[in-house]
């Protein structure tokens, strides 16, 4: 079995080791690693081939025997060194003392992972065997493809198995070994069809023909042609092997003896002797070919692997950043951690309400600016409707209030009454605006709490309760201020000089316009009063409107932003005084906790993987660049 020469071994061993080390780091959870998967219909001889390659007895028999993916890691030891084995699954790890125990241990593992019935599981069982008699090779044995469910199996067992096989063979990093018995028509086998689906060119598919001793008389040439790659072409070609049949197993023919018998079989067979001479037959030749194929495959995959690790690390780091650092385990450090998180939050809340740059969340001021602009529009629009209503209103007031004065004289009470009524119409819209802003502030602060305390559901809940209470309270205070403002607005007042200036300007403007207008003046006596009245209204409304356009936003900003944020800060700090509550507040969301530690684990794995890869390529470089000594 030692036909591989020394130089090959020196070159190949590190390659396979590298991948095995990556796999034992768990990197195969993050990305596909170069591997060889064995697929085939039930009883096609998969396990027998693996047995012959590994020299250990694996579970076999009729029906479904392989029920979990089995990773078979083989490591070649130096001649004379002791056999050793190890099995790993889930959290279980166990030494295996002798090859005869392997079968039993695998069955135990399968029962643990897939139940004691006939069910299957996707969980990987890993078997490591080191011995002078095995090739350096890692193979994955998969359950055989079946069509009909037997008792105790779910109806869709066939689909489940196919799905599992697909997940392995669809990866670019997997070489598929398709096991087909010589006594069936290769073109009709399900396994080959599946392999062709994911690898139409057969770039990474290798055919293995088994049971050549059972070939139907007269079809030997088809087998020879198939192995010569003339029937269904696969780039990696075919091999033919003969393993122990049922009878030989009953007779307890050893695996070493089986290899001898296989050799004799091919050597003596008139049909298959050519294949033997050409190196297409026997298990040892298969081992040699597989090792070579795997090594080539690994060498080809390495640059891509490096890229993938880099990508994945970058992505995972970005993800982790979102989840923040977890709380420390030390009690006093935990309290400090809590203080830091709460302080950062209140600091951000103040930044939010003063319009400073924030890590999360929108700029609240750009939202508020829009709201306040629409407030100004409300005031302006209400001013415009003045013109529209005025005629009717004036007629009404004239009837009610005009006393002894002649037309054209305005009654101050009428003027005041109409101003008051109009300004009052702005009161509800102003309160409405306040409510809208309160909602916005609440939403933005909630959002901030959610981002700042991600992963700590209790902290989020408490912060939200406090925000809710404070914003509501400030809203009440702000509303009362607004209402007071509108009560004050019932007093028609502005500085004399301000009013005179406004009125004078308006009169001049209107006189200008009158000169330009060709329309004859209204002779209606109401018209004169009305026009006079309008000048006063418009002048005063402009002044009062300007006052309200600024005053309402000021009140809202003061109460809803400035005071809310300050009070939130006090409330959050007060919460910290109760040190007993630290643990409750720091209770982590289970999902987030797991996600974070998954990410952290992945980063650790991938960082180690990157180091391994770098070391490996440096060694290769050194190896290749060593000048030849002459
Ligand atoms: P699996 O279901 O694909 O894993 O198939 P097994 O390896 O369990 O083999 C199924 C049956 O075929 C077993 O009884 C083996 O002894 C038998 N078998 C496997 N290879 C050969 C072979 O080359 N010649 C003969 N005669 N029987 C074989
Ligand atoms: Mg099997």
XYZ file of C-alpha atoms and ligand atoms in Angstrom:
659
model
C 0.000 0.000 0.000
C 3.023 2.254 0.158
C 3.278 3.049 -3.496
C 3.094 6.766 -2.885
C 6.607 8.018 -2.970
C 8.224 10.025 -0.255
C 8.175 13.311 -2.071
C 4.465 13.162 -2.710
C 3.802 12.455 0.888
C 5.866 15.423 1.985
C 3.904 17.690 -0.287
C 0.463 16.247 0.234
C 0.339 15.666 3.921
C 0.476 19.358 4.893
C -2.333 20.144 2.462
C -4.674 17.580 3.921
C -3.584 18.498 7.435
C -4.392 22.135 6.786
C -7.935 21.338 5.754
C -8.381 18.922 8.654
C -7.207 21.587 11.077
C -9.592 24.105 9.561
C -12.362 21.573 9.865
C -11.574 20.831 13.486
C -11.647 24.578 14.189
C -15.219 24.344 12.943
C -14.629 26.523 9.886
C -16.855 24.239 7.834
C -19.791 25.853 9.660
C -18.854 29.140 8.016
C -17.784 28.101 4.539
C -17.296 25.026 2.411
C -13.995 23.194 2.867
C -12.522 20.886 0.251
C -13.921 17.431 0.895
C -14.809 14.174 -0.775
C -18.381 13.006 -0.329
C -19.414 9.455 -1.082
C -22.848 9.065 -2.610
C -24.753 6.191 -4.132
C -27.961 4.207 -4.027
C -28.605 2.014 -1.018
C -26.432 -1.119 -0.990
C -24.310 0.082 -3.882
C -21.241 -0.611 -1.737
C -20.370 2.824 -0.302
C -19.561 1.657 3.178
C -17.651 -1.315 1.817
C -15.403 1.017 -0.189
C -14.832 3.202 2.863
C -14.042 0.133 4.923
C -11.557 -1.073 2.409
C -9.915 2.359 2.356
C -9.849 2.827 6.106
C -9.276 -0.722 7.221
C -11.988 -0.556 9.876
C -15.351 -2.234 10.028
C -18.203 0.187 9.488
C -21.877 -0.492 10.063
C -23.268 -2.263 7.036
C -26.072 -4.565 6.153
C -29.383 -4.369 4.418
C -31.737 -1.396 4.674
C -30.681 2.026 5.837
C -27.474 1.699 7.797
C -25.768 5.028 7.345
C -28.178 7.492 8.969
C -25.950 10.516 9.627
C -23.199 12.090 7.567
C -20.004 10.386 8.699
C -16.732 12.188 8.267
C -13.936 9.689 8.043
C -10.571 11.313 8.644
C -7.674 9.052 7.846
C -4.107 9.867 8.755
C -1.216 7.789 7.604
C 1.219 6.914 10.350
C 4.783 5.699 10.046
C 5.322 1.972 9.661
C 5.169 0.246 13.030
C 3.207 2.988 14.800
C 0.090 2.092 16.737
C -3.472 2.279 15.397
C -5.631 4.877 17.083
C -9.140 6.077 16.627
C -11.388 8.827 17.934
C -15.053 9.538 17.464
C -16.684 12.955 17.888
C -20.269 14.099 17.679
C -22.192 16.947 19.220
C -20.354 17.452 22.549
C -19.178 13.909 22.741
C -15.581 12.850 22.169
C -14.226 9.394 22.743
C -11.100 7.369 22.062
C -11.615 4.081 20.276
C -9.223 1.367 21.383
C -9.320 -1.065 18.478
C -10.668 -1.186 14.920
C -13.260 -3.799 15.880
C -15.054 -1.304 18.146
C -15.637 1.269 15.426
C -18.844 -0.275 14.124
C -20.445 -0.282 17.581
C -19.369 3.292 18.366
C -20.794 4.617 15.140
C -24.100 2.886 15.793
C -24.195 4.450 19.259
C -23.497 7.847 17.785
C -26.218 7.454 15.178
C -28.716 6.408 17.825
C -27.855 9.520 19.813
C -28.144 11.834 16.851
C -30.953 10.307 14.815
C -32.848 8.215 17.376
C -32.769 4.455 17.621
C -35.294 3.919 14.813
C -34.663 4.266 11.124
C -34.674 8.067 11.044
C -31.859 10.216 9.707
C -30.103 13.343 10.974
C -28.014 16.065 9.358
C -25.637 16.196 12.319
C -22.119 15.174 11.453
C -20.314 12.297 13.137
C -16.587 12.569 12.893
C -14.345 9.529 12.983
C -10.594 9.902 13.030
C -8.320 6.999 12.300
C -4.556 7.086 12.350
C -2.642 4.035 11.232
C 0.217 2.994 8.968
C -2.318 1.226 6.757
C -4.580 4.115 5.774
C -4.152 6.781 3.118
C -4.081 10.478 4.007
C -7.623 11.219 3.172
C -10.832 12.645 4.509
C -14.108 11.308 3.174
C -17.723 11.903 4.046
C -20.093 8.945 3.922
C -23.739 9.846 3.348
C -26.945 7.840 3.684
C -27.839 5.894 0.560
C -30.536 7.105 -1.794
C -33.783 5.191 -1.295
C -37.144 5.456 -2.910
C -39.454 3.709 -0.485
C -39.806 4.384 3.214
C -39.660 1.355 5.493
C -41.468 0.973 8.779
C -40.577 3.696 11.264
C -39.436 6.082 8.558
C -41.252 9.222 7.542
C -42.960 9.102 4.131
C -40.561 11.638 2.676
C -37.365 9.898 3.799
C -36.222 9.699 0.189
C -36.496 13.470 -0.221
C -34.833 14.107 3.125
C -31.844 12.014 2.119
C -31.627 13.636 -1.289
C -31.705 17.051 0.323
C -28.890 16.113 2.670
C -26.809 14.746 -0.190
C -27.455 17.881 -2.199
C -26.222 20.158 0.562
C -22.881 18.370 0.401
C -22.425 17.862 -3.308
C -23.638 21.259 -4.452
C -20.683 22.937 -2.777
C -17.946 23.815 -5.207
C -15.473 22.522 -2.644
C -16.793 18.970 -2.689
C -15.593 16.162 -4.918
C -18.437 13.673 -5.360
C -17.570 9.996 -5.404
C -20.458 8.285 -7.113
C -20.612 4.610 -6.215
C -22.347 2.398 -8.769
C -22.438 -1.433 -8.810
C -21.227 -3.102 -12.019
C -24.432 -5.105 -12.247
C -26.726 -2.118 -12.766
C -27.090 0.218 -15.724
C -24.978 3.211 -14.752
C -27.036 5.631 -16.858
C -30.105 5.012 -14.734
C -28.576 5.490 -11.281
C -30.047 8.243 -9.166
C -26.698 9.122 -7.600
C -25.057 9.905 -10.919
C -28.069 11.985 -11.947
C -27.811 14.010 -8.766
C -24.108 14.572 -9.276
C -24.702 15.649 -12.860
C -27.294 18.158 -11.751
C -24.828 20.067 -9.605
C -21.786 19.369 -11.769
C -22.954 19.034 -15.381
C -19.417 18.899 -16.822
C -18.299 16.240 -14.345
C -15.408 18.464 -13.254
C -15.563 17.276 -9.679
C -17.318 13.948 -9.995
C -15.502 10.639 -9.862
C -17.195 7.338 -10.629
C -16.503 4.174 -8.639
C -17.756 0.864 -9.932
C -18.234 -1.861 -7.326
C -19.086 -5.544 -7.268
C -17.232 -6.476 -10.479
C -17.509 -10.114 -9.339
C -21.288 -9.899 -9.650
C -21.308 -8.462 -13.175
C -23.879 -10.055 -15.473
C -22.258 -12.431 -17.937
C -21.767 -10.717 -21.271
C -21.823 -7.152 -19.957
C -18.147 -7.033 -18.934
C -17.280 -4.923 -21.994
C -19.738 -2.234 -20.918
C -17.951 -2.053 -17.570
C -14.569 -1.758 -19.295
C -15.926 0.948 -21.611
C -17.412 2.821 -18.696
C -14.100 2.826 -16.844
C -12.419 3.948 -20.051
C -14.742 6.961 -19.839
C -16.548 6.096 -23.057
C -20.096 5.710 -21.728
C -20.821 8.693 -19.509
C -17.909 11.060 -19.591
C -16.564 12.423 -16.309
C -13.475 14.650 -16.287
C -12.122 12.861 -13.251
C -12.872 9.447 -14.726
C -13.689 6.103 -13.102
C -12.159 3.412 -10.923
C -13.319 -0.138 -10.288
C -12.921 -1.942 -6.945
C -13.944 -5.254 -5.495
C -14.847 -5.407 -1.831
C -15.986 -8.170 0.458
C -19.292 -9.702 -0.447
C -21.881 -10.868 2.011
C -20.424 -14.373 2.073
C -16.861 -13.188 2.722
C -18.086 -11.120 5.630
C -19.829 -14.158 7.095
C -16.613 -16.092 6.678
C -14.854 -13.249 8.529
C -12.431 -12.584 5.745
C -10.199 -9.780 7.064
C -9.768 -6.514 5.202
C -6.109 -7.248 4.552
C -7.024 -10.615 3.148
C -9.749 -8.926 1.088
C -7.171 -6.655 -0.534
C -5.109 -9.692 -1.526
C -8.186 -11.392 -2.956
C -9.098 -8.228 -4.868
C -5.643 -8.133 -6.382
C -5.899 -11.751 -7.422
C -9.414 -11.208 -8.808
C -8.378 -8.450 -11.188
C -5.143 -10.115 -12.144
C -6.929 -13.310 -13.091
C -9.959 -11.817 -14.774
C -9.729 -11.918 -18.557
C -12.002 -8.914 -18.963
C -10.679 -6.671 -16.224
C -6.958 -7.462 -16.406
C -6.477 -4.511 -18.765
C -8.092 -2.128 -16.281
C -5.806 -3.525 -13.591
C -2.732 -3.032 -15.739
C -3.775 0.504 -16.619
C -4.118 1.395 -12.931
C -7.918 1.830 -12.965
C -8.622 -0.994 -10.536
C -8.213 -2.008 -6.852
C -8.697 -0.190 -3.591
C -5.041 0.817 -3.090
C -5.009 2.465 -6.529
C -8.255 4.213 -5.624
C -6.693 5.474 -2.393
C -3.769 6.835 -4.329
C -5.980 8.565 -6.856
C -8.260 10.032 -4.221
C -5.384 11.467 -2.238
C -3.984 13.074 -5.358
C -7.349 14.412 -6.385
C -7.998 15.836 -2.954
C -4.622 17.520 -2.804
C -5.045 19.066 -6.240
C -8.455 20.175 -5.277
C -7.195 21.752 -2.074
C -4.396 23.564 -3.843
C -6.861 24.897 -6.355
C -9.296 25.974 -3.650
C -6.832 27.770 -1.382
C -6.888 31.233 -2.947
C -10.681 31.223 -2.972
C -10.719 29.962 0.582
C -8.475 32.825 1.695
C -10.775 35.312 0.003
C -13.852 33.781 1.565
C -12.356 33.867 5.047
C -11.451 37.514 4.620
C -14.935 38.384 3.384
C -16.664 36.437 6.091
C -14.526 38.033 8.799
C -15.344 41.493 7.553
C -19.025 40.722 7.424
C -19.083 39.102 10.860
C -17.193 41.989 12.431
C -19.723 44.413 11.017
C -22.548 42.288 12.385
C -20.949 42.081 15.792
C -20.540 45.830 15.966
C -24.311 46.150 15.749
C -24.762 43.986 18.822
C -22.193 45.839 20.907
C -20.038 44.279 23.612
C -21.745 42.002 26.037
C -21.746 42.872 29.726
C -18.638 41.799 31.687
C -19.003 38.972 34.184
C -17.464 40.689 37.215
C -20.156 42.245 39.457
C -18.593 45.674 39.941
C -17.589 45.840 36.303
C -21.152 45.019 35.441
C -22.366 48.067 37.332
C -19.825 50.267 35.584
C -20.926 48.789 32.285
C -24.527 49.659 33.092
C -23.618 53.221 34.031
C -21.670 53.616 30.821
C -24.514 52.347 28.692
C -27.104 54.537 30.421
C -24.852 57.592 30.276
C -24.215 57.035 26.598
C -27.947 56.801 26.037
C -28.846 59.985 27.912
C -25.985 61.759 26.212
C -27.343 60.660 22.859
C -30.849 61.711 23.887
C -29.552 65.216 24.592
C -27.634 65.252 21.330
C -30.811 64.187 19.590
C -32.809 67.023 21.079
C -30.131 69.593 20.362
C -29.685 68.396 16.813
C -26.150 67.049 17.034
C -24.712 64.219 14.936
C -25.906 60.832 16.113
C -24.723 57.268 15.591
C -28.275 56.010 15.235
C -31.468 57.722 14.330
C -32.674 60.503 12.132
C -31.937 64.189 12.521
C -34.999 65.216 14.482
C -34.635 68.848 13.482
C -35.166 68.240 9.824
C -38.441 66.519 10.720
C -39.462 69.321 13.100
C -38.532 72.027 10.625
C -41.117 70.575 8.256
C -43.731 70.509 11.025
C -43.052 74.100 11.988
C -43.192 75.233 8.383
C -46.642 73.725 8.047
C -47.604 75.598 11.213
C -46.595 78.849 9.568
C -48.660 77.826 6.541
C -51.672 77.270 8.791
C -51.354 80.822 10.092
C -50.919 82.292 6.615
C -53.853 80.351 5.211
C -56.066 81.454 8.033
C -55.090 85.049 7.184
C -56.173 84.516 3.599
C -59.600 83.240 4.571
C -60.050 86.638 6.229
C -60.793 88.248 2.906
C -63.244 85.588 2.074
C -65.308 85.822 5.240
C -64.945 89.429 6.009
C -67.878 90.790 4.085
C -70.322 88.567 5.877
C -68.728 89.065 9.236
C -68.612 92.812 8.949
C -72.255 92.986 7.991
C -73.027 90.959 11.077
C -70.928 93.055 13.370
C -72.264 96.262 11.916
C -75.735 95.194 12.759
C -74.734 94.162 16.230
C -72.166 96.713 17.286
C -72.201 99.862 15.122
C -73.380 102.687 17.232
C -73.737 106.275 16.406
C -70.591 106.551 14.318
C -70.805 107.386 10.631
C -69.710 104.833 8.019
C -65.990 104.771 7.502
C -65.300 105.064 11.216
C -64.412 101.763 12.616
C -65.731 100.515 15.823
C -62.815 99.386 17.958
C -64.885 96.744 19.692
C -65.879 95.243 16.360
C -62.261 95.202 15.321
C -61.171 93.632 18.594
C -63.937 91.047 18.527
C -63.072 89.925 15.046
C -59.364 89.759 15.763
C -60.003 87.705 18.875
C -62.250 85.313 17.062
C -59.743 84.818 14.316
C -56.765 84.268 16.520
C -58.786 81.791 18.558
C -59.204 79.707 15.443
C -55.480 79.006 15.583
C -55.570 77.573 19.076
C -56.663 74.021 18.250
C -54.297 73.686 15.286
C -51.477 74.802 17.603
C -52.355 72.120 20.177
C -52.642 69.625 17.338
C -49.160 70.526 16.204
C -47.873 70.005 19.719
C -49.380 66.529 19.785
C -47.798 65.663 16.472
C -44.410 66.819 17.664
C -44.828 64.901 20.930
C -45.406 61.743 18.898
C -42.339 62.389 16.805
C -40.165 63.031 19.840
C -41.467 59.902 21.503
C -40.834 57.815 18.414
C -37.292 59.092 17.991
C -36.447 58.568 21.656
C -37.923 55.057 21.572
C -35.833 54.318 18.568
C -32.749 55.631 20.327
C -33.461 53.492 23.397
C -33.923 50.463 21.184
C -30.587 50.983 19.453
C -28.664 51.995 22.571
C -29.842 49.062 24.656
C -30.051 46.421 21.947
C -30.042 43.008 23.559
C -31.237 44.237 26.973
C -35.015 43.951 26.892
C -35.497 45.177 30.470
C -33.456 48.307 29.893
C -35.398 49.003 26.722
C -38.725 48.564 28.487
C -37.775 50.813 31.395
C -36.333 53.488 29.147
C -39.480 53.404 27.037
C -41.722 53.710 30.085
C -39.751 56.692 31.282
C -39.771 58.319 27.862
C -43.502 57.799 27.576
C -44.201 59.295 31.010
C -41.868 62.251 30.571
C -42.986 63.162 27.075
C -46.632 62.941 28.153
C -46.002 65.142 31.155
C -44.098 67.697 29.083
C -46.870 67.636 26.551
C -49.384 68.580 29.231
C -47.151 71.405 30.423
C -46.603 72.613 26.891
C -50.316 72.506 26.150
C -51.048 74.632 29.168
C -48.415 77.141 28.042
C -49.936 77.251 24.579
C -53.394 77.780 25.949
C -52.119 80.609 28.152
C -50.504 82.143 25.120
C -53.832 82.093 23.290
C -55.561 83.594 26.305
C -53.031 86.419 26.224
C -53.602 86.833 22.519
C -57.160 87.878 23.373
C -55.544 91.099 24.430
C -55.099 92.960 21.210
C -51.698 94.458 21.704
C -48.510 95.403 20.019
C -46.118 98.338 20.397
C -47.576 101.530 18.920
C -44.577 102.089 16.707
C -44.775 98.537 15.329
C -48.427 98.956 14.525
C -48.084 102.393 13.000
C -45.304 101.203 10.767
C -47.305 98.192 9.556
C -50.443 100.219 8.978
C -48.637 103.045 7.222
C -46.902 100.616 4.911
C -50.138 98.842 4.080
C -51.948 102.120 3.363
C -49.193 103.259 1.022
C -49.236 99.928 -0.786
C -52.973 99.976 -1.219
C -52.961 103.561 -2.456
C -50.378 102.540 -5.056
C -52.561 99.683 -6.154
C -55.639 101.852 -6.334
C -53.878 104.230 -8.670
C -53.083 101.347 -10.993
C -56.543 99.827 -10.832
C -59.075 101.077 -13.358
C -62.069 99.621 -11.582
C -64.445 102.264 -10.185
C -64.663 102.394 -6.434
C -67.526 100.779 -4.669
C -70.093 103.366 -3.719
C -71.567 101.124 -1.081
C -71.270 102.822 2.317
C -70.284 99.532 3.933
C -67.434 99.427 1.488
C -65.630 102.312 3.100
C -65.867 100.844 6.584
C -64.958 97.449 5.254
C -61.871 98.710 3.488
C -60.702 100.602 6.483
C -61.360 97.641 8.660
C -59.403 95.334 6.351
C -56.341 97.527 6.551
C -56.377 97.282 10.310
C -57.104 93.588 10.365
C -54.366 92.692 7.971
C -51.849 94.853 9.731
C -52.590 93.456 13.119
C -52.965 89.858 11.966
C -49.590 90.021 10.311
C -48.013 91.107 13.574
C -49.868 88.601 15.730
C -49.319 85.857 13.168
C -45.589 86.446 13.198
C -45.591 86.338 16.953
C -47.426 83.001 16.989
C -45.391 81.533 14.148
C -42.341 81.844 16.400
C -43.870 81.479 19.820
C -45.584 78.112 19.325
C -42.455 76.337 18.024
C -40.452 77.933 20.822
C -42.778 76.548 23.469
C -42.797 73.141 21.810
C -39.030 73.011 21.473
C -38.477 74.177 25.003
C -40.835 71.675 26.591
C -40.714 68.711 24.282
C -37.040 68.669 23.430
C -35.006 70.563 25.954
C -36.959 69.778 29.091
C -37.841 66.200 28.088
C -34.215 65.293 27.459
C -33.030 66.884 30.694
C -35.688 65.113 32.685
C -35.003 61.817 30.948
C -31.374 62.131 31.961
C -32.332 62.717 35.599
C -34.786 59.831 35.579
C -32.281 57.396 34.078
C -29.613 58.419 36.568
C -32.024 58.012 39.440
C -32.769 54.528 38.214
C -29.096 53.669 38.652
C -29.147 54.535 42.338
C -30.840 51.271 43.064
C -27.781 49.096 42.629
C -29.790 45.980 43.416
C -31.527 46.338 40.091
C -28.313 46.018 38.084
C -28.846 42.359 37.327
C -32.447 42.797 36.248
C -31.508 45.682 34.002
C -28.615 43.801 32.465
C -30.633 40.697 31.789
C -29.718 39.867 28.245
C -32.011 38.867 25.475
C -31.271 35.200 24.973
C -31.383 35.391 21.203
C -28.993 38.320 21.052
C -26.684 36.722 23.551
C -26.441 33.602 21.421
C -26.093 35.545 18.215
C -23.316 37.626 19.708
C -21.431 34.656 21.030
C -21.941 32.856 17.726
C -20.418 35.831 15.951
C -17.585 35.997 18.445
C -16.936 32.281 18.011
C -16.929 32.663 14.258
C -14.479 35.536 14.426
C -12.141 33.503 16.607
C -12.356 30.520 14.282
C -11.854 32.533 11.150
C -8.972 34.530 12.610
C -7.213 31.301 13.517
C -8.038 29.932 10.101
C -6.476 32.962 8.491
C -3.292 32.485 10.484
C -3.161 28.812 9.483
C -3.613 29.719 5.838
C -0.945 32.391 5.943
C 1.523 30.080 7.640
C 0.732 27.415 5.108
C 1.303 29.596 2.096
C 4.535 30.944 3.606
C 5.814 27.390 4.039
C 4.860 26.512 0.485
C 6.640 29.624 -0.678
C 9.750 28.744 1.292
C 9.589 25.212 0.037
C 9.307 26.274 -3.575
C 11.834 29.049 -3.428
C 14.605 27.132 -1.715
C 17.435 27.268 -4.216
C 18.663 23.892 -5.348
C 22.052 23.197 -3.761
C 24.638 22.104 -6.248
P -24.012 0.838 1.068
O -25.418 0.715 1.467
O -23.851 1.560 -0.220
O -23.125 1.383 2.137
O -23.529 -0.647 0.720
P -22.682 -1.641 1.621
O -21.249 -1.260 1.624
O -23.349 -1.831 2.911
O -22.781 -2.930 0.708
C -23.988 -3.592 0.424
C -23.733 -5.056 0.210
O -22.936 -5.253 -0.944
C -22.986 -5.665 1.358
O -23.539 -6.909 1.655
C -21.574 -5.877 0.810
O -20.961 -7.034 1.356
C -21.841 -6.092 -0.650
N -20.710 -5.703 -1.466
C -20.073 -4.523 -1.461
N -19.079 -4.512 -2.359
C -19.073 -5.731 -2.963
C -18.283 -6.339 -3.981
O -17.351 -5.727 -4.551
N -18.589 -7.625 -4.319
C -19.613 -8.285 -3.731
N -19.855 -9.522 -4.122
N -20.384 -7.744 -2.770
C -20.110 -6.497 -2.376
Mg -23.624 2.495 4.015
